[in-house]
XYZ file of C-alpha atoms in Angstrom:
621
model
C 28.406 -32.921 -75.448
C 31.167 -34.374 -73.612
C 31.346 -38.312 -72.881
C 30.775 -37.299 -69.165
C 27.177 -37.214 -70.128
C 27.222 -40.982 -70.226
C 28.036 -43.089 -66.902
C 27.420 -46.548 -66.575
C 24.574 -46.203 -69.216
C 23.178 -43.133 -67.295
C 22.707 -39.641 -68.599
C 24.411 -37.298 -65.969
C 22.692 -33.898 -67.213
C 22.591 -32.401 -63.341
C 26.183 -31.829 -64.095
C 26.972 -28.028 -63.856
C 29.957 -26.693 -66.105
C 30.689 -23.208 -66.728
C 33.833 -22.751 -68.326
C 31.997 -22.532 -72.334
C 29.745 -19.694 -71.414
C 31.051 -18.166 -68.206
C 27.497 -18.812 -66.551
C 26.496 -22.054 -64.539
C 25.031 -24.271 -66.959
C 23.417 -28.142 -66.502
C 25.916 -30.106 -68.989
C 23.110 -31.528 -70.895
C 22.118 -27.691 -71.892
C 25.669 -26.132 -72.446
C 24.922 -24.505 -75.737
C 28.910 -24.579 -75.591
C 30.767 -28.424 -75.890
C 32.816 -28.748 -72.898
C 34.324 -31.911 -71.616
C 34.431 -32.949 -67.922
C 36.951 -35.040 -66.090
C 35.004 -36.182 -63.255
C 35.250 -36.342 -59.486
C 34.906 -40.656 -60.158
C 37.486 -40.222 -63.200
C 40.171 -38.489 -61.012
C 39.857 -41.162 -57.981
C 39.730 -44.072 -60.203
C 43.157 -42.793 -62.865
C 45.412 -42.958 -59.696
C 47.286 -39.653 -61.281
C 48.822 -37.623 -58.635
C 48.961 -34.412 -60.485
C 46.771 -32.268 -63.290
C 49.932 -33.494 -66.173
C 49.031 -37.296 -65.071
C 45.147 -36.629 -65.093
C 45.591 -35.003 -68.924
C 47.967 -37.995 -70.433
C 45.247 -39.963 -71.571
C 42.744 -37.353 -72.534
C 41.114 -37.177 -76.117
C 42.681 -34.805 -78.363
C 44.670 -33.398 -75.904
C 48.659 -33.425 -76.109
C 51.427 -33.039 -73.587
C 54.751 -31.364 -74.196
C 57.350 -32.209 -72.217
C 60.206 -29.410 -72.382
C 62.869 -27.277 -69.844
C 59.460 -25.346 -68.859
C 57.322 -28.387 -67.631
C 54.343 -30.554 -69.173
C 51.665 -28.184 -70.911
C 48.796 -29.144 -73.040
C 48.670 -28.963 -76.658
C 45.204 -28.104 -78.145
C 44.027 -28.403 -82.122
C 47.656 -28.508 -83.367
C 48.431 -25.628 -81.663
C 51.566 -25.204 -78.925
C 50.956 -25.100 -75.270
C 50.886 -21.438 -74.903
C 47.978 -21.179 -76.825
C 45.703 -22.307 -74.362
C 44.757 -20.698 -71.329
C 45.253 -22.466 -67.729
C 42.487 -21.164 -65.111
C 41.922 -22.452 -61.388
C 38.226 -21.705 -60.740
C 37.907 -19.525 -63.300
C 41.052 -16.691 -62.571
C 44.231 -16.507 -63.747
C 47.666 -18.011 -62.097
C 51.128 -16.615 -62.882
C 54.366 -18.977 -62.802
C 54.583 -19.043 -66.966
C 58.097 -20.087 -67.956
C 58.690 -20.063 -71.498
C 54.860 -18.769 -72.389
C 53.818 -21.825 -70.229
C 52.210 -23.385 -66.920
C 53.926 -26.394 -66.038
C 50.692 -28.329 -65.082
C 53.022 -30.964 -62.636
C 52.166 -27.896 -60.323
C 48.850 -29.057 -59.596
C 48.327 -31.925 -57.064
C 45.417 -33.973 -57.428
C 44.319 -33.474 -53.970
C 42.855 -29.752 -55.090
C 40.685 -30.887 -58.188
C 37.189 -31.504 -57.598
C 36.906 -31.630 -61.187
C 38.501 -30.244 -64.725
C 36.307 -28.438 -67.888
C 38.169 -28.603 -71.298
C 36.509 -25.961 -74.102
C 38.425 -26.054 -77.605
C 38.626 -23.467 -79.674
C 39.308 -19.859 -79.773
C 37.732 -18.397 -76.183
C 38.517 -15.139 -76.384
C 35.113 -13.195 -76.367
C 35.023 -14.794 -72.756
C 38.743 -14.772 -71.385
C 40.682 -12.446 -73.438
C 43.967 -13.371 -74.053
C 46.189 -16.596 -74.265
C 42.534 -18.394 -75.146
C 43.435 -19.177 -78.867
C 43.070 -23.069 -78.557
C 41.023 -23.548 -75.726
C 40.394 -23.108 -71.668
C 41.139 -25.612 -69.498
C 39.563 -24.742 -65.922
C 40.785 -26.269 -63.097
C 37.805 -26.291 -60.471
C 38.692 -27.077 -56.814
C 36.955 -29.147 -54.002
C 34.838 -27.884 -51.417
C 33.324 -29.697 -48.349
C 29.838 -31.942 -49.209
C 29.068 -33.862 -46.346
C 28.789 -32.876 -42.957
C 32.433 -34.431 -41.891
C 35.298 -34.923 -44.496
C 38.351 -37.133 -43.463
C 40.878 -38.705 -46.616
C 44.012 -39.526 -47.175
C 46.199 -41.507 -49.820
C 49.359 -42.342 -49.792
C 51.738 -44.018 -51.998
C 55.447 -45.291 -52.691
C 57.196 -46.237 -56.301
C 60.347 -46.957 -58.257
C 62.552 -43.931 -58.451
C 61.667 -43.177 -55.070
C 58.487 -41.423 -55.983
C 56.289 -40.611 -52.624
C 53.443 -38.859 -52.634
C 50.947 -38.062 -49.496
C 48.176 -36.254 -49.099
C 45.416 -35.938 -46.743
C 42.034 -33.130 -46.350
C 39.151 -32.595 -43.594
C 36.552 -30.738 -44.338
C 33.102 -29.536 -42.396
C 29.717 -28.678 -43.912
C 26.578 -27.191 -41.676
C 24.391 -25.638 -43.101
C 25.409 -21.829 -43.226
C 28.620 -22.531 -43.819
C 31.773 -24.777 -45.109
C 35.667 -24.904 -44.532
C 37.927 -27.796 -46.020
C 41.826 -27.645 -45.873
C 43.722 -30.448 -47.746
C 47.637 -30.732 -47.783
C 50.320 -32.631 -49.866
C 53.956 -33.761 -49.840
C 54.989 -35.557 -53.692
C 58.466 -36.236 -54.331
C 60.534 -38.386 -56.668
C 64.294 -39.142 -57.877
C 65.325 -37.912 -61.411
C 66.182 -39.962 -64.070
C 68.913 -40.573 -67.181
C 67.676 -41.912 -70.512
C 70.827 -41.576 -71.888
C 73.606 -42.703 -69.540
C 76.726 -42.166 -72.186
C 76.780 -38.208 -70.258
C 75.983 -36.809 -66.899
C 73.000 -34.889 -67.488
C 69.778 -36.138 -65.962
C 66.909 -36.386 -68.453
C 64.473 -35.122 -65.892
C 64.561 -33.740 -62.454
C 64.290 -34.903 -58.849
C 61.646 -33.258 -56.870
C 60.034 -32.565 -53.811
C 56.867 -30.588 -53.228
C 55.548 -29.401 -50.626
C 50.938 -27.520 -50.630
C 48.753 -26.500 -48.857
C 44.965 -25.113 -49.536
C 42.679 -23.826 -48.031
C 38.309 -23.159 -48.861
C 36.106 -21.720 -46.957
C 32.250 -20.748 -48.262
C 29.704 -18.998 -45.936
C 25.746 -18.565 -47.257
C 24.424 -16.022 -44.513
C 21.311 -16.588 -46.172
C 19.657 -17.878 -48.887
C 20.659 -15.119 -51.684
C 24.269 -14.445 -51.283
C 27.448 -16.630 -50.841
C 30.817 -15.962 -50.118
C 33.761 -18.453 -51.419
C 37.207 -17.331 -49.417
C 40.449 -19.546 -51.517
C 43.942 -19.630 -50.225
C 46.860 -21.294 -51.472
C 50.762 -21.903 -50.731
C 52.593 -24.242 -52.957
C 56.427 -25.054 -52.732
C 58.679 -26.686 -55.454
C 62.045 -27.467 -55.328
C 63.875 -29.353 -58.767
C 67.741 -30.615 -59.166
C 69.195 -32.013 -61.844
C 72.843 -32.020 -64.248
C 72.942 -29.938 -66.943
C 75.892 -30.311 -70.317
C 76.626 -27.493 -72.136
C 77.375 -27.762 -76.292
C 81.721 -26.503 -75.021
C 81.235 -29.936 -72.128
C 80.560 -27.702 -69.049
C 78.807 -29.660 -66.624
C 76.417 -27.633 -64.385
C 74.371 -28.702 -61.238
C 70.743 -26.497 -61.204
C 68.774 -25.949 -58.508
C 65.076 -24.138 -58.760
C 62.991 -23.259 -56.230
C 59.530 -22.180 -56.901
C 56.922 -20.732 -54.706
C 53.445 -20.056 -55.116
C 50.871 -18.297 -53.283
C 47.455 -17.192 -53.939
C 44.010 -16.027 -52.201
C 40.583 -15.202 -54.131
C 37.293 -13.900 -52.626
C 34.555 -14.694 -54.756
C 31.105 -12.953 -53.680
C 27.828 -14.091 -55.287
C 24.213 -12.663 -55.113
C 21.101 -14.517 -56.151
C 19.027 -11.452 -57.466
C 15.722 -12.995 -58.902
C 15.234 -16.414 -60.658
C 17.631 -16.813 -63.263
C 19.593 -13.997 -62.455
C 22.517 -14.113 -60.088
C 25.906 -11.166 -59.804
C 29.271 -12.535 -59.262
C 32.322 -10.736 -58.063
C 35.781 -11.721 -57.625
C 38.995 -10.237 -56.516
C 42.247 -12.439 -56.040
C 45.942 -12.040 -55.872
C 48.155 -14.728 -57.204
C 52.547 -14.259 -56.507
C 54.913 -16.533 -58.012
C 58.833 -16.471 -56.720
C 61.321 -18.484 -58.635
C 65.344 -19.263 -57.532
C 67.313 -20.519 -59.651
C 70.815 -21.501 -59.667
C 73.301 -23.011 -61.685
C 76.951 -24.441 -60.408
C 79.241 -25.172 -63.185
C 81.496 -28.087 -61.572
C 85.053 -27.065 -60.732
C 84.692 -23.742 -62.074
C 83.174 -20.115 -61.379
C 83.219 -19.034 -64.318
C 79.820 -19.836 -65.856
C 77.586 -19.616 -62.729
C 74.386 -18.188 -62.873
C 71.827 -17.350 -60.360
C 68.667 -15.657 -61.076
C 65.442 -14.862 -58.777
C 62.524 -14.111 -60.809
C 59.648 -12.560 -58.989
C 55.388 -12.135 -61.041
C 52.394 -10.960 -59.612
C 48.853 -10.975 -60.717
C 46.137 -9.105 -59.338
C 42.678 -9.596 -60.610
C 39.247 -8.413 -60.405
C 35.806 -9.263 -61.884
C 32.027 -8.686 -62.293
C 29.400 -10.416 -64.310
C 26.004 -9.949 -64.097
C 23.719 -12.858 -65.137
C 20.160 -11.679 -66.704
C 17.349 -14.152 -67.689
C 15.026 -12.428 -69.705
C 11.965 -13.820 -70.337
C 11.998 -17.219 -70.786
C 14.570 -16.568 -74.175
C 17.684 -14.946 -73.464
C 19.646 -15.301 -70.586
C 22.569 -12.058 -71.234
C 25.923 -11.885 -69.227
C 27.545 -8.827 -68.820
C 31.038 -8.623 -67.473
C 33.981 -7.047 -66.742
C 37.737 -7.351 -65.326
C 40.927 -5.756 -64.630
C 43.805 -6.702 -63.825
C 47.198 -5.589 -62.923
C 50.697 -7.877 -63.360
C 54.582 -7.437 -63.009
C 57.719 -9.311 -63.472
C 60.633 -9.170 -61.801
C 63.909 -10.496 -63.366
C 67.416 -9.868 -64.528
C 66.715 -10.711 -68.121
C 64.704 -7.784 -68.646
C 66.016 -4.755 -69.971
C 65.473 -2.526 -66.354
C 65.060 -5.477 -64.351
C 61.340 -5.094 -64.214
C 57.827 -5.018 -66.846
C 54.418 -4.292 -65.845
C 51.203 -4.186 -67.801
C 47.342 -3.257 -66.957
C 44.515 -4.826 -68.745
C 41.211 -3.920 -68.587
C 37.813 -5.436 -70.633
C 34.040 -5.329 -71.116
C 32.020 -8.504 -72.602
C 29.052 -9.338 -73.269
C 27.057 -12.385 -74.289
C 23.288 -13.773 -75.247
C 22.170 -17.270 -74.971
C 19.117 -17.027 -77.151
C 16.874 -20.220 -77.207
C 15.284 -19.603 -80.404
C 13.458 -23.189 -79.802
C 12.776 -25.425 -76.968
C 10.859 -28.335 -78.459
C 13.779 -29.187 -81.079
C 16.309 -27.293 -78.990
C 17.521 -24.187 -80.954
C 20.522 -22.073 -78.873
C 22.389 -19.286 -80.552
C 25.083 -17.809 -78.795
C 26.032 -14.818 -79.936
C 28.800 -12.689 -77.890
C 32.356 -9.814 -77.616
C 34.739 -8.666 -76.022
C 36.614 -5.698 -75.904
C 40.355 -5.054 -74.156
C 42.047 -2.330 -73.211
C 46.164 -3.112 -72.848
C 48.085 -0.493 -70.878
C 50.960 -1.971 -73.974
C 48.897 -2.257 -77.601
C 46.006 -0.514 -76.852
C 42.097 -1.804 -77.538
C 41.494 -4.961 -79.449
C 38.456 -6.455 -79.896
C 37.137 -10.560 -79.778
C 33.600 -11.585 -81.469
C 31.969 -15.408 -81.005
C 29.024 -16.446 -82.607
C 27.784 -20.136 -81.728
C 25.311 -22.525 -82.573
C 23.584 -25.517 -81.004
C 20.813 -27.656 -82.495
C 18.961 -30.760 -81.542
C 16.927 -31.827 -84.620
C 15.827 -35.320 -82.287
C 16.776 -35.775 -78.281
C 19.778 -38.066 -79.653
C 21.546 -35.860 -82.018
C 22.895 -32.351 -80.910
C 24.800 -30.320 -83.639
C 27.110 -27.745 -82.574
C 29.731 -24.694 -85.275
C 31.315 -22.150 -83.526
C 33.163 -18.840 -85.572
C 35.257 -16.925 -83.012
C 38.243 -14.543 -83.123
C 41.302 -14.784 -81.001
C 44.121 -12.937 -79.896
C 47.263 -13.567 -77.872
C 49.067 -10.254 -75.933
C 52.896 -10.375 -76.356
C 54.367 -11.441 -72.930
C 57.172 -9.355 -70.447
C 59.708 -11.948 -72.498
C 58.626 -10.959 -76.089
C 58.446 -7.167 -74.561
C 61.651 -6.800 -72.744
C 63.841 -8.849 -72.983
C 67.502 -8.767 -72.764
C 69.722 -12.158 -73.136
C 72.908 -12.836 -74.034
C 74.258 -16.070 -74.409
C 78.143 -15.190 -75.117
C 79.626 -18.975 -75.306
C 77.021 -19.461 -78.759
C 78.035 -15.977 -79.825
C 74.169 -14.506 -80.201
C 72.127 -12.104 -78.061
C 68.056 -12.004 -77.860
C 66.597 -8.889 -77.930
C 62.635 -7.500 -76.499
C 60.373 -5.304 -78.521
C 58.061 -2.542 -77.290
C 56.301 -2.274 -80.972
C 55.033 -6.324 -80.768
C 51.161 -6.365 -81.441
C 48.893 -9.386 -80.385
C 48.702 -12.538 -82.235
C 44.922 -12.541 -83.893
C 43.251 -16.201 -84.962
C 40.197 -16.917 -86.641
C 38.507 -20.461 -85.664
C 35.441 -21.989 -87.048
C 34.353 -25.547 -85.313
C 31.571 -28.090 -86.014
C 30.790 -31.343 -84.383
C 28.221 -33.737 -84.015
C 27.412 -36.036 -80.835
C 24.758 -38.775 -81.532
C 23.439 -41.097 -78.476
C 21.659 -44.023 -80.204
C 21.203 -45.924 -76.873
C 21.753 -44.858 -73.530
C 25.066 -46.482 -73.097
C 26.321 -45.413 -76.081
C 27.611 -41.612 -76.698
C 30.018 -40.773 -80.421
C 31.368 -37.583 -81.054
C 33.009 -35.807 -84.253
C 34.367 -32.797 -84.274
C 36.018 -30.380 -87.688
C 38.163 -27.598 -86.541
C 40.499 -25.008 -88.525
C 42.077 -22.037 -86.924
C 44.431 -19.496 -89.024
C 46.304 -17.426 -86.665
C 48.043 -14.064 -88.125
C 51.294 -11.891 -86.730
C 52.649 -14.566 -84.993
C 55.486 -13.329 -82.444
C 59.094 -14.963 -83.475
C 62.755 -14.117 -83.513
C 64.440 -12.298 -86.085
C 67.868 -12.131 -86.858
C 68.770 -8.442 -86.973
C 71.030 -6.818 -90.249
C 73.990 -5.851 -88.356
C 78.320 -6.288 -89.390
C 80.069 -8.956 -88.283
C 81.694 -7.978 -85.303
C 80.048 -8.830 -81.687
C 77.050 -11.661 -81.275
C 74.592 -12.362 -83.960
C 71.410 -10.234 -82.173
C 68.023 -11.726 -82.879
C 64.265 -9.469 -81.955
C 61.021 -10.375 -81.342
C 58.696 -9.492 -83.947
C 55.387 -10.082 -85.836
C 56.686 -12.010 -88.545
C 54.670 -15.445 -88.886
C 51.234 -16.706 -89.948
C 50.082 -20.666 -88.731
C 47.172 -22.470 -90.078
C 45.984 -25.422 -88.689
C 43.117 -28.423 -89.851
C 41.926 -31.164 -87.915
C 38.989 -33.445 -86.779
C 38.939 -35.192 -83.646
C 36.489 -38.969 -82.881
C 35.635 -40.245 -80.073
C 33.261 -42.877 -78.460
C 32.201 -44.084 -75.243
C 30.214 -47.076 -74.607
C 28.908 -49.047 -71.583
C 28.614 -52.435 -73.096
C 27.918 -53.941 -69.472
C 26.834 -52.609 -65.826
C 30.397 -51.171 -64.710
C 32.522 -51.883 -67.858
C 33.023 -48.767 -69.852
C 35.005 -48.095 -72.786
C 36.551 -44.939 -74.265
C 38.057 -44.553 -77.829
C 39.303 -41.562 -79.861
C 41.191 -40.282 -82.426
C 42.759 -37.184 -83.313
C 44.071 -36.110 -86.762
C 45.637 -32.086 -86.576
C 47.180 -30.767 -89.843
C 49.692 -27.401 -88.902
C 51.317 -25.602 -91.237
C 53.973 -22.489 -90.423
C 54.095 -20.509 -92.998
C 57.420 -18.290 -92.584
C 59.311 -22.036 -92.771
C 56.506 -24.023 -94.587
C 56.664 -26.679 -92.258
C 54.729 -28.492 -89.973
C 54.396 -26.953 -86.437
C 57.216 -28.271 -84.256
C 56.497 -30.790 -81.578
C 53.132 -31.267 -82.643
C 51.942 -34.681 -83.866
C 49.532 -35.900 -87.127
C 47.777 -38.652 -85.677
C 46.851 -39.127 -82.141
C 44.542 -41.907 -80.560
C 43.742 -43.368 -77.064
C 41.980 -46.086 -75.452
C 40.389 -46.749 -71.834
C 38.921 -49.417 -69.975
C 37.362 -49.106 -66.769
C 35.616 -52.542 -64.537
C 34.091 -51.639 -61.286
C 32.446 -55.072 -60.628
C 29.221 -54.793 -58.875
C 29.088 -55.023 -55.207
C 32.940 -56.031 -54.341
C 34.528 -52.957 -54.075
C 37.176 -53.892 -57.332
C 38.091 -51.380 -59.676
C 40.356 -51.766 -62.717
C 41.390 -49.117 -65.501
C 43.675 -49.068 -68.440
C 44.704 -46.413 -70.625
C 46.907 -46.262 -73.799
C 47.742 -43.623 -75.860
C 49.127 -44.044 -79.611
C 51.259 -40.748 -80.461
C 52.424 -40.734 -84.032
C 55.977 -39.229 -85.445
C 56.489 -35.865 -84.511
C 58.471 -33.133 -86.348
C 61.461 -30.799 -84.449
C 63.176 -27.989 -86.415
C 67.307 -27.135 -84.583
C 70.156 -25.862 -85.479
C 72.287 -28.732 -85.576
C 75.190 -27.259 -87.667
C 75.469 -23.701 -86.057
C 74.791 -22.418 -89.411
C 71.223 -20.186 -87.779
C 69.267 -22.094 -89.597
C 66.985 -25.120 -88.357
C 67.086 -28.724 -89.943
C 64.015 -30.967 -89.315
C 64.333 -34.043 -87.299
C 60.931 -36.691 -87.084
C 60.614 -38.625 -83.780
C 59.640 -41.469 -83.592
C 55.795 -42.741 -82.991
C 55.239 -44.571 -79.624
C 52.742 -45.758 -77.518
C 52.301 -45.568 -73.506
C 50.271 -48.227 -71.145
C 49.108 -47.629 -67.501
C 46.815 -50.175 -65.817
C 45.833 -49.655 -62.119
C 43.889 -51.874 -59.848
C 42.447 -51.383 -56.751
C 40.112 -52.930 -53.776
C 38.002 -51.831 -51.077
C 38.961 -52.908 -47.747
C 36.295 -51.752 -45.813
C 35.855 -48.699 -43.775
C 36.732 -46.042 -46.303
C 39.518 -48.122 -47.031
C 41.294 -49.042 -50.514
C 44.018 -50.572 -51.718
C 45.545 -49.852 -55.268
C 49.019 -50.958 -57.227
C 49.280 -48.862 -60.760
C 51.639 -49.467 -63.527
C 52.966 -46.646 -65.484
C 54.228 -46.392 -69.346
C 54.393 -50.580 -69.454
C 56.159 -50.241 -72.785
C 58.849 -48.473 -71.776
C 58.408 -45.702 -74.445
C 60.738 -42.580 -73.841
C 64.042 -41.309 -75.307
C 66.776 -38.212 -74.119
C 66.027 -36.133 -76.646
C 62.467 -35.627 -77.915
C 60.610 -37.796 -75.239
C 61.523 -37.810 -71.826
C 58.982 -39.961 -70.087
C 59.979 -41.794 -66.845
C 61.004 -45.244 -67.543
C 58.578 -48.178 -66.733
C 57.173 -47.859 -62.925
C 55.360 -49.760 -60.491
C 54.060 -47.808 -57.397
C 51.318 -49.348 -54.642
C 49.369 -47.807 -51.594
C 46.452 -47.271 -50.090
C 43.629 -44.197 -49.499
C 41.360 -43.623 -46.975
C 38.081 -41.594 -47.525
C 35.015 -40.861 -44.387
């Protein structure tokens, strides 16, 4: 179970979570683990987007690179695990990732975290895990907040929501503007180590419940993103970039209460993502680029929901969807692929006095590009006494070359090599096999352990291509790689006193590469984190602390231009925030948060923003 299950010595099993088996589930009966970040655990880490709200989480890791911050899950890279927002799909992938800075805090209601191969559920990308991003909706009868906040490096960010609930019907709209300076971690050049920003969103949810059997959820979206910064080439060229980024989305979700326990969902959406980007070699022409890139996803879904007796509760399913890319690095300017898939799933309680859940489930694709492939889970929970739930999972996994891998066409003349698309890719296949224990001794005391191994087969990498020596050295996409990786993961969380709570874990994820028998780059051995939270009784003060303990990290570049890669180690570091915060009254509160207090960052592998102090204030009705 995740340690949301324990607050302030409280068992908080009315949670509802639906990310591990696609079907609303009370947390304390998921046969599925899934960790929750809380409603209370986003107000009280003072984060500002969903990169901030991950930093600190248990066995998670962030990658910082040219594409964003993306989450690294069992050992495996970011694009490995599957970003939703409530449930669909989002384009705006740069490099094989979803720069998670995208998503203001003002939107999230709440976030579910499955690890492991998802695949039977969500088809492709889902090798490491889901992470579901579920938005608010309107709860009370009038909704009026607002935070706002100012820091070092001239970071702003505002935001503000109303929302109405009657009875038949809700709407809530919140909006957000979040910008900050860039910064240089190495001030012997010009380039900027990260970014400035600005950013502007909007969203929009509406539900109406004509009656008492069927529900209609109406989301829109508009999100703006604008990013500056210096670039260096390896010849000295200095560049000014500009990117734009835009946005949009809208999903209809329908949903029909059909008898007890049984309940049809539908859902269409449409998701468009627009990027601009330019780059302005100073006092020169000659090397400017400027590209417009152009994706659209459109989706849609139905899963029927069966109870069956009082033993089985089957979901059947099915999607489609339909997505393009625009861009000049494509051979034609333009990809576009069709996917289609069936699933189907079985929670069978076996037992209900010592809870006995087997969770048997597939799915099968059809890709307008490789054709059918096919994902099986099997899962098992049991509770041999009420404080001791046992949980293995054996799943398959697969991962669907992207338009890049596809069709791409890049040539890079000033390093003298060209990077070539293939039509012939296949899909990256895993294999992952889980078990973990949670054990609640006392009520204000929850410990988890969790095994995990995944072996993941045809792995999509560049090839150098036999060729003479005249013209660029051209390099193809193809399935040429095999990854394993081993790991457990600890954690712990105990109330020790009436508002204090404590979080501990550790993380320990073994990769191996086999084409270069070497660890997989940018991922750490040893991980571990710490939080304290004090919300002392009756005052309206709140404290919290986190601090994260990342240990040396292995990079493989060609340093000597000689095509192949020489391993460099980072080095280990450790990051502190604390934030502290009063009520003042009237929906009114007060905060000042400190971010990475040690200073821990470099230019090259780590580029965190530099010690930071930031205060405001929030207003909630």
């Amino acid at each position: 179970m995740e340690p949301q299950a324990i607050s302030d010595g409280a068992h908080a099993v009315e949670a509802i979570v639906v990310t591990g088996s696609r079907t609303e589930r009370p947390l304390g009966e998921a046969p599925v683990a899934t960790e929750i970040i809380s409603e209370q655990d986003i107000a009280e880490s003072g984060a500002q987007d969903l990169a901030e709200l991950l930093e600190g989480q248990p066995g998670l890791y962030l990658d910082r690179s040219f594409a964003g911050t993306s989450p690294m899950l069992q050992g495996l890279p970011a694009d490995y695990t599957l970003i939703l927002v409530d449930g669909v799909r989002v384009p705006g992938r740069v490099g094989g990732v979803l720069d998670l800075q995208r998503f203001p805090i003002e939107d999230i209601e709440r976030v579910e975290i499955v690890r492991g191969a998802s695949s039977a559920l969500y088809g492709s990308d889902a090798i490491a895990g889901v992470i579901n991003v579920i938005t608010r909706t309107a709860q009370r009868p009038l909704e009026l907040s607002g935070s706002g906040s100012v820091g070092a490096y001239r970071n702003i960010d505002l935001s503000g929501a109303a929302g109405l609930h009657r009875r038949r019907w809700s709407t809530r709209i919140a909006a957000g503007r979040h910008s900050g300076d860039g910064f240089d971690l190495d001030p012997s050049d010009v380039a900027t180590s990260q970014s400035a920003f600005e950013q502007y969103n909007v969203r929009n949810q509406t539900r109406l419940l004509p009656n008492d059997s069927f529900a209609l959820t109406v989301s829109t979206e508009y999100l703006r993103r604008d990013r500056e910064g210096v670039d260096l080439s390896g010849g000295g060229a200095v560049f000014d970039r500009h990117n734009s980024t835009e946005t949009g989305s809208i999903l209809l979700r329908p949903e029909w209460d059909l008898r007890e326990g049984s309940r049809l969902k539908l859902w269409s959406s449409l998701g468009t993502f627009r990027d601009q980007f330019l780059l302005d070699q100073r006092d020169s022409d000659a090397l400017d680029e400027r590209q417009e890139t152009r994706e659209r996803i459109g989706q849609l879904g139905a899963q029927l929901d069966l109870l069956l007796g009082s033993a089985h509760l089957v979901s059947i399913g099915s999607e489609a969807w339909h997505e393009s890319l625009d861009t000049e690095r494509l051979v034609g300017g333009t990809g576009d692929r069709t996917r289609g898939a069936l699933y189907v799933q079985d929670e069978w309680t076996l037992s209900e006095a010592r809870l006995l859940v087997l969770l048997p489930g597939a799915r099968l694709d059809l890709d307008s590009q490789f054709g059918l492939h096919v994902t099986p889970r099997a899962a098992l929970r049991f509770d041999p006494i009420s404080e001791l739930t046992f949980r293995v999972s054996y799943a398959w996994g697969f991962k669907a070359p992207d338009f890049r891998e596809l069709y791409l066409l890049f040539e890079n003349p000033s390093a003298g090599y060209l990077v070539e698309g293939s039509s012939e890719l296949e899909p990256e296949t895993s294999t992952h096999l889980s078990i973990g224990l949670e054990y609640r001794p006392r009520p204000r005391v929850w410990l988890s352990l969790q095994g995990f191994w995944n072996e993941l087969t045809d792995r999509i990498s560049t090839d150098l291509v036999p060729g003479d020596e005249v013209g660029p050295r051209r390099f193809r996409y193809r399935n040429i790689d095999s990854a394993r990786t081993l790991g457990a993961e600890a954690s712990a969380r105990i109330t020790p006193l009436p508002g204090l709570r404590l979080d501990l874990s550790y993380a320990l994820a073994h990769t191996r590469d086999a084409a270069s028998d070497q660890p997989i780059s940018g991922q750490p051995l040893h991980r571990a984190t710490l939080s304290v939270r004090y919300r002392a009784p009756g005052v309206g003060f709140e404290t919290s602390s986190r601090a994260a303990i990342v240990g040396n990290r292995p990079f493989f570049q060609d340093t000597d231009g000689d095509g192949a890669s020489e391993r460099r180690d980072s080095h280990a570091y450790a990051s502190v925030d604390v934030r502290v915060s009063q009520a003042l009254g009237y929906g009114f509160r007060s905060f000042v948060l400190a971010e990475n207090m040690l200073d821990a960052g470099d230019a090259e592998f780590l580029p965190l923003q530099p010690r930071t102090f930031s205060g405001g204030a929030s207003f909630d009705y």
